[in-house]
Coordinates of C-alpha atoms in Angstrom, one line a residue:
M1 CA 150.4 99.8 30.5
L2 CA 153.2 98.3 28.4
Q3 CA 156.2 100.4 27.8
V4 CA 156.5 101.8 24.2
A5 CA 160.1 100.9 23.9
F6 CA 159.4 97.3 24.8
V7 CA 156.5 97.1 22.3
R8 CA 158.5 98.5 19.4
Q9 CA 161.5 96.3 20.1
N10 CA 159.5 93.1 20.5
V11 CA 156.6 93.4 18.0
D12 CA 156.4 89.7 17.2
F13 CA 156.7 88.6 20.8
V14 CA 154.0 91.0 21.9
K15 CA 151.6 89.8 19.3
E16 CA 152.3 86.1 20.2
R17 CA 151.6 86.8 23.9
L18 CA 148.4 88.7 23.0
G19 CA 147.4 85.6 21.1
V20 CA 147.5 83.6 24.3
R21 CA 145.0 86.1 25.7
N22 CA 142.8 85.7 22.5
F23 CA 143.2 89.5 22.1
A24 CA 142.0 89.9 18.5
D25 CA 143.2 93.4 17.7
T26 CA 146.9 92.7 17.3
G27 CA 146.9 95.4 14.7
L28 CA 146.9 97.8 17.6
V29 CA 150.6 96.9 18.1
D30 CA 151.4 98.1 14.6
T31 CA 149.4 101.3 15.2
I32 CA 151.4 102.0 18.4
V33 CA 154.7 101.5 16.6
A34 CA 153.6 103.8 13.7
L35 CA 152.5 106.5 16.2
D36 CA 155.8 106.2 18.0
D37 CA 157.6 106.6 14.7
Q38 CA 155.7 109.8 14.1
R39 CA 156.3 110.9 17.7
R40 CA 160.1 110.3 17.4
K41 CA 160.3 112.3 14.1
L42 CA 158.3 115.2 15.4
Q43 CA 160.4 115.1 18.7
L44 CA 163.6 115.2 16.6
D45 CA 162.3 118.1 14.6
A46 CA 161.2 120.0 17.7
D47 CA 164.5 119.3 19.5
T48 CA 166.5 120.4 16.4
T49 CA 164.5 123.6 16.0
Q50 CA 164.8 124.4 19.7
S51 CA 168.5 123.8 19.6
K52 CA 168.9 126.3 16.8
I53 CA 166.8 128.8 18.7
N54 CA 169.0 128.3 21.8
A55 CA 172.2 128.7 19.8
F56 CA 171.0 131.8 18.0
S57 CA 169.8 133.3 21.3
K58 CA 173.3 133.0 22.7
E59 CA 174.8 134.6 19.5
I60 CA 172.4 137.5 19.9
G61 CA 173.7 138.1 23.4
A62 CA 177.3 138.0 22.2
L63 CA 176.6 140.3 19.2
M64 CA 174.8 142.8 21.4
A65 CA 177.8 142.8 23.9
K66 CA 180.1 143.6 21.0
G67 CA 177.9 146.4 19.8
Q68 CA 177.0 144.6 16.6
K69 CA 173.3 145.5 16.7
P70 CA 172.4 145.0 13.0
E71 CA 173.8 141.5 13.1
A72 CA 171.9 140.9 16.3
E73 CA 168.7 142.1 14.8
Q74 CA 169.2 139.7 11.9
K75 CA 169.6 136.8 14.3
K76 CA 166.4 137.9 16.1
Q77 CA 164.4 137.7 12.9
E78 CA 165.8 134.2 12.3
V79 CA 164.8 133.2 15.9
A80 CA 161.3 134.6 15.3
T81 CA 161.1 132.5 12.1
L82 CA 162.2 129.4 14.0
K83 CA 159.8 129.9 16.8
A84 CA 157.0 130.3 14.3
A85 CA 158.0 127.0 12.7
L86 CA 158.3 125.3 16.2
A87 CA 154.7 126.1 17.2
P88 CA 152.9 123.8 14.7
I89 CA 155.5 121.0 15.3
A90 CA 154.8 121.2 19.1
G91 CA 151.1 121.1 18.3
Q92 CA 151.5 118.0 16.1
L93 CA 153.7 116.4 18.7
A94 CA 151.2 116.9 21.5
K95 CA 148.4 115.4 19.3
V96 CA 150.5 112.3 18.3
E97 CA 151.5 111.8 22.0
E98 CA 147.8 111.9 23.0
E99 CA 146.9 109.4 20.2
L100 CA 149.8 107.1 21.2
N101 CA 148.8 107.1 24.9
A102 CA 145.1 106.5 23.9
A103 CA 146.3 103.4 21.9
L104 CA 148.6 102.1 24.6
V105 CA 145.9 102.1 27.3
L106 CA 143.8 99.8 25.1
L107 CA 146.6 97.1 25.1
P108 CA 146.2 94.5 27.9
N109 CA 149.1 93.1 29.9
L110 CA 151.1 90.2 28.4
P111 CA 150.5 86.8 29.9
A112 CA 153.5 85.3 31.6
A113 CA 155.1 82.2 30.1
A114 CA 153.4 79.8 32.5
V115 CA 149.9 81.1 31.6
P116 CA 148.0 78.4 29.7
R117 CA 146.3 79.1 26.4
G118 CA 142.5 79.1 26.4
K119 CA 139.4 81.1 25.9
T120 CA 137.0 80.2 28.7
P121 CA 137.0 79.2 32.4
E122 CA 136.9 75.6 31.2
D123 CA 140.5 76.0 30.0
N124 CA 141.8 77.0 33.4
I125 CA 144.2 74.6 35.1
T126 CA 143.4 73.2 38.6
I127 CA 146.7 73.5 40.6
R128 CA 145.4 71.7 43.8
E129 CA 142.4 71.1 46.0
G130 CA 142.0 71.1 49.7
G131 CA 139.4 70.4 52.4
S132 CA 136.6 67.9 52.2
K133 CA 133.1 68.4 50.7
P134 CA 130.6 68.0 53.6
T135 CA 127.7 65.6 53.7
L136 CA 124.7 67.9 54.4
P137 CA 121.8 66.9 56.7
A138 CA 118.5 65.9 55.2
G139 CA 116.5 69.0 54.2
A140 CA 119.7 71.1 53.8
L141 CA 119.0 74.7 52.5
A142 CA 120.8 77.1 50.2
H143 CA 122.3 80.1 51.9
W144 CA 119.4 82.5 50.9
D145 CA 117.0 80.2 52.7
L146 CA 119.3 79.9 55.7
A147 CA 119.7 83.7 55.8
K148 CA 115.9 84.0 56.0
K149 CA 115.5 81.1 58.5
Y150 CA 118.0 82.6 61.0
N151 CA 117.2 86.3 60.2
L152 CA 120.7 87.0 59.0
I153 CA 120.2 88.8 55.6
D154 CA 117.2 90.6 54.1
F155 CA 117.5 90.7 50.3
E156 CA 114.0 92.2 49.8
L157 CA 114.7 95.0 52.3
G158 CA 117.9 95.8 50.2
N159 CA 115.7 96.0 47.1
K160 CA 113.4 98.4 48.9
I161 CA 116.1 100.7 50.1
T162 CA 118.4 100.6 47.1
G163 CA 117.8 97.9 44.6
S164 CA 118.9 94.4 43.6
G165 CA 122.4 93.5 44.7
F166 CA 122.4 95.6 47.9
P167 CA 121.5 93.2 50.7
V168 CA 120.9 94.3 54.3
Y169 CA 122.7 92.2 57.0
I170 CA 120.8 91.9 60.2
N171 CA 121.6 90.9 63.8
K172 CA 123.9 87.9 63.7
G173 CA 124.4 88.3 60.0
A174 CA 125.8 91.8 60.5
K175 CA 127.9 90.4 63.4
L176 CA 129.2 87.6 61.2
Q177 CA 130.3 90.2 58.6
R178 CA 132.1 92.2 61.2
A179 CA 133.8 89.1 62.7
L180 CA 135.1 87.9 59.3
I181 CA 136.5 91.4 58.4
Q182 CA 138.3 91.6 61.7
Y183 CA 139.6 88.1 61.5
F184 CA 140.9 88.6 57.9
L185 CA 142.6 91.9 58.9
D186 CA 144.3 90.4 61.9
Y187 CA 145.4 87.4 59.9
N188 CA 147.0 89.7 57.3
T189 CA 148.6 92.1 59.7
A190 CA 150.1 89.1 61.6
A191 CA 151.8 88.2 58.3
G192 CA 153.5 91.6 58.0
Y193 CA 150.9 93.6 56.1
T194 CA 150.3 97.2 57.2
E195 CA 146.6 98.0 57.5
Y196 CA 145.2 101.0 55.7
Q197 CA 141.7 102.5 55.8
P198 CA 141.5 104.2 52.4
P199 CA 138.8 106.3 50.7
I200 CA 136.1 104.4 48.9
M201 CA 135.9 107.0 46.1
V202 CA 138.9 107.7 43.9
N203 CA 139.7 110.3 41.2
E204 CA 140.2 109.4 37.5
A205 CA 144.0 109.3 37.8
S206 CA 143.8 106.6 40.5
A207 CA 141.3 104.5 38.5
R208 CA 143.5 104.8 35.4
G209 CA 146.6 104.0 37.4
T210 CA 145.4 100.5 38.3
G211 CA 143.8 99.8 35.0
Q212 CA 140.1 100.1 35.8
L213 CA 139.9 102.9 33.3
P214 CA 139.3 102.8 30.5
D215 CA 138.9 99.0 30.5
K216 CA 136.1 98.7 33.1
E217 CA 134.5 102.1 32.9
G218 CA 131.0 100.6 32.3
Q219 CA 131.3 98.5 35.5
M220 CA 132.2 101.4 37.8
Y221 CA 129.8 103.7 39.7
H222 CA 130.6 107.3 38.7
V223 CA 129.8 110.4 40.7
G224 CA 129.5 112.7 37.7
E225 CA 129.4 116.1 39.4
D226 CA 132.7 115.5 41.2
N227 CA 134.2 113.1 38.6
L228 CA 134.9 110.5 41.3
Y229 CA 134.5 106.7 41.1
L230 CA 133.3 104.3 43.8
I231 CA 136.0 101.7 44.1
P232 CA 135.5 98.1 42.8
T233 CA 138.2 96.9 45.1
A234 CA 140.6 98.3 47.7
E235 CA 143.4 97.5 45.3
V236 CA 142.7 100.9 43.6
P237 CA 143.2 103.4 46.4
V238 CA 145.9 101.2 48.2
T239 CA 148.2 100.8 45.2
N240 CA 147.9 104.5 44.3
I241 CA 149.3 105.4 47.7
F242 CA 152.7 105.2 46.1
R243 CA 151.8 106.8 42.7
D244 CA 154.5 109.1 41.3
E245 CA 157.1 108.1 43.9
I246 CA 160.6 106.8 43.6
L247 CA 161.1 104.3 46.5
K248 CA 164.2 103.0 48.1
E249 CA 165.0 99.4 47.3
T250 CA 165.4 98.7 51.0
R251 CA 161.6 99.4 51.5
F252 CA 160.7 96.2 49.6
P253 CA 158.6 94.3 50.0
I254 CA 155.8 96.8 50.7
R255 CA 152.9 94.9 52.1
M256 CA 149.5 96.5 52.5
T257 CA 146.0 95.3 53.5
A258 CA 142.7 97.1 53.7
Y259 CA 139.0 96.5 54.3
T260 CA 136.5 98.4 52.1
P261 CA 133.0 98.1 50.7
C262 CA 133.3 97.5 47.0
F263 CA 130.9 98.5 44.2
R264 CA 130.5 97.0 40.8
R265 CA 127.7 97.9 38.4
E266 CA 128.2 94.7 36.3
A267 CA 126.8 92.6 39.1
G268 CA 123.3 91.3 38.3
S269 CA 123.7 91.8 34.5
Y270 CA 124.1 88.0 34.0
G271 CA 121.3 85.7 33.4
K272 CA 122.3 83.0 35.9
D273 CA 124.1 82.5 39.2
V274 CA 123.0 85.8 40.6
R275 CA 120.7 84.6 43.5
G276 CA 121.4 85.5 47.1
L277 CA 125.1 86.4 47.8
N278 CA 126.4 84.9 44.6
R279 CA 126.8 88.3 42.8
L280 CA 126.2 91.7 44.3
H281 CA 126.6 95.4 43.4
Q282 CA 128.0 96.2 46.9
F283 CA 130.0 93.8 49.0
D284 CA 132.7 93.8 51.6
K285 CA 136.3 92.6 50.9
V286 CA 139.6 92.6 52.6
E287 CA 142.5 93.0 50.1
I288 CA 146.2 92.5 50.2
V289 CA 148.7 94.4 47.9
Q290 CA 152.4 94.2 47.5
L291 CA 155.0 96.3 45.8
V292 CA 158.2 94.4 45.2
D293 CA 161.5 94.1 43.4
P294 CA 160.8 92.7 39.9
V295 CA 163.2 89.8 40.3
K296 CA 161.2 88.6 43.3
S297 CA 157.6 89.1 42.1
Y298 CA 156.8 85.6 41.1
A299 CA 158.2 84.2 44.3
V300 CA 156.0 86.7 46.1
L301 CA 153.0 85.6 44.0
E302 CA 153.4 82.1 45.2
E303 CA 153.8 83.4 48.8
M304 CA 150.6 85.3 48.5
V305 CA 148.8 82.2 47.1
L306 CA 149.9 80.2 50.2
H307 CA 148.8 83.0 52.5
V308 CA 145.3 83.0 51.1
E309 CA 145.2 79.2 51.0
K310 CA 146.0 78.9 54.7
L311 CA 143.3 81.5 55.4
L312 CA 140.7 79.3 53.6
Q313 CA 141.9 76.2 55.4
S314 CA 141.2 78.0 58.7
L315 CA 137.6 78.5 57.6
E316 CA 137.3 74.7 57.2
L317 CA 135.9 75.0 53.6
P318 CA 136.6 72.8 50.6
Y319 CA 138.6 74.8 48.0
R320 CA 140.5 74.6 44.8
I321 CA 143.2 76.8 43.2
L322 CA 143.1 77.5 39.5
R323 CA 145.7 79.0 37.3
L324 CA 143.7 81.1 34.8
C325 CA 144.2 80.7 31.1
G326 CA 145.0 83.7 28.9
G327 CA 141.4 84.2 27.8
D328 CA 140.0 84.3 31.4
M329 CA 142.5 86.7 32.9
G330 CA 141.8 90.3 33.8
F331 CA 143.1 93.1 31.5
T332 CA 145.9 94.1 33.8
S333 CA 147.2 90.7 35.0
A334 CA 150.3 88.8 33.8
M335 CA 149.3 85.8 35.9
T336 CA 146.3 85.0 38.1
Y337 CA 145.4 82.3 40.5
D338 CA 141.7 82.0 41.4
F339 CA 140.4 80.4 44.6
E340 CA 137.1 78.7 44.5
V341 CA 135.1 77.3 47.4
F342 CA 132.6 74.5 47.0
S343 CA 129.0 75.6 47.8
A344 CA 127.5 72.3 49.1
A345 CA 123.8 73.2 48.9
Q346 CA 124.2 74.8 45.5
E347 CA 126.6 72.0 44.4
K348 CA 128.9 74.3 42.6
W349 CA 132.2 76.1 42.9
L350 CA 132.2 79.8 43.8
E351 CA 135.1 82.2 43.3
V352 CA 136.2 83.9 46.5
S353 CA 139.6 85.3 45.7
S354 CA 142.0 86.2 42.8
V355 CA 145.7 86.6 43.4
S356 CA 147.5 88.3 40.6
N357 CA 150.9 89.6 39.5
F358 CA 150.7 92.7 37.3
E359 CA 154.4 92.9 36.8
A360 CA 155.1 96.5 35.7
F361 CA 151.8 97.1 34.0
Q362 CA 150.2 99.1 36.8
T363 CA 153.4 100.7 38.1
N364 CA 154.2 102.1 34.6
R365 CA 150.8 103.9 34.6
M366 CA 151.4 105.1 38.1
K367 CA 155.1 105.8 37.8
I368 CA 155.9 103.8 40.9
R369 CA 159.7 103.4 40.7
F370 CA 162.7 102.5 42.8
K371 CA 166.5 102.8 42.6
D372 CA 168.3 99.5 42.5
A373 CA 171.7 98.8 44.1
S374 CA 173.5 100.3 41.1
G375 CA 171.5 103.5 41.3
K376 CA 169.4 102.7 38.2
T377 CA 165.7 103.8 38.3
Q378 CA 163.4 100.9 37.6
L379 CA 159.6 100.2 37.7
A380 CA 158.5 98.2 40.7
H381 CA 156.2 95.2 40.3
S382 CA 152.7 95.2 41.9
L383 CA 150.6 92.3 43.1
N384 CA 147.3 92.0 44.8
G385 CA 144.8 89.4 46.1
S386 CA 141.5 89.1 47.9
S387 CA 141.9 88.0 51.5
L388 CA 139.0 87.5 51.3
A389 CA 135.8 88.6 49.5
L390 CA 133.0 88.1 52.0
P391 CA 129.7 87.3 50.2
R392 CA 130.5 83.9 48.8
I393 CA 132.5 83.0 51.9
V394 CA 129.5 83.8 54.0
A395 CA 127.3 81.7 51.6
C396 CA 129.6 78.7 51.9
I397 CA 130.0 79.0 55.7
L398 CA 126.2 79.0 56.0
E399 CA 125.7 76.1 53.6
N400 CA 128.6 73.9 54.3
H401 CA 128.5 74.2 58.1
Q402 CA 124.7 73.9 58.5
Q403 CA 123.5 71.3 61.1
E404 CA 120.2 70.4 62.5
G405 CA 118.9 73.6 64.1
A406 CA 122.2 75.5 63.9
I407 CA 125.1 76.7 61.7
R408 CA 128.4 75.6 63.2
L409 CA 131.2 78.3 62.9
P410 CA 134.8 77.4 62.2
E411 CA 137.0 77.4 65.3
A412 CA 139.2 80.3 64.0
L413 CA 136.1 82.5 63.9
R414 CA 134.5 81.7 67.2
S415 CA 136.4 84.2 69.4
Y416 CA 135.6 87.0 66.9
F417 CA 131.9 86.1 66.7
G418 CA 131.6 85.3 70.4
A419 CA 129.9 81.9 69.9
D420 CA 130.5 78.6 68.3
S421 CA 127.4 78.6 66.2
I422 CA 124.5 80.6 64.8
R423 CA 121.1 79.5 66.2

């Protein structure tokens, strides 16, 4: 959430940056400023009235001490009149503050200066590519056929048990999932990330804190009776660990990693690219999150990009890194890099990770602050990335590393899986 003071002091700039996002409702900025004007006036009226009440109350005490009871009673009547006047002002103030907050949470984050203009994924900028696209053997199969051939994943069984988008991993398929999760966690912790095992359901405050609500309410699974939400990513519970805290600057950077299952209702709602592991309602993912000093957050973003890039290199997969244009970025992000891996059998690029800097957008909602060297309290910056999401990684490992009668495993994964190939 953007800070009200920043919005009102930089109206034209805010509208210009929202234009980079192709955010059409720039009138929302004017609404926010108008509501804040109302709030300020009502707050001044409330403070002035309360100040008079406080002053008269002191006078009443002094008058009573002097035995001037009639004068004290007169002041009491004046206090009663002021309190009666204060009640509706306080009610109006609460209503305007609620309306202001409701408007603020609809305003997305502002794109950083380096974010390119654009509306669709075609407007994203390729930063670099790595790895080599494989030459597949004759009769090469897509991952859903390989999963069936080697009895790794049963999509129909998932349909039977739950529904579309909930696959069942079997035998070596389940083992591959477990090997990848452990490898990713070990890779992250070796780089200084502290591992957490968070809940996979969060309360409304947590979902609002990271910006999933209200923006993605329709995409989240909601447990109505308990008003809890199944997480779409470990970013939600992990970042909320420090909600409402004032941190010491010496703690930065705070690096966290977590494995969780993730749940997204929007999966499968598209008309294409949903077959096999390409888009699921439930999937496994290992996440990295950092809380940092604002002056270092973009250097940390590049560091996190390199971290994910080296992980992909170790899986021996062809990849590319994209800087997302304004129209393709998530609601909460100030800058995002997407990682895509080439799916050789499907002959297309599949997104496997996003690494984003949210600046103070999330931390303002969650009130994650720190005291700087001068003792001033500031908002921290938050960043996160997938390291990595498993389904499409599994799809690309199966497809790109398929051989005659086997699927070769990347060397980095062999000790975790206990074999050099799937047969």
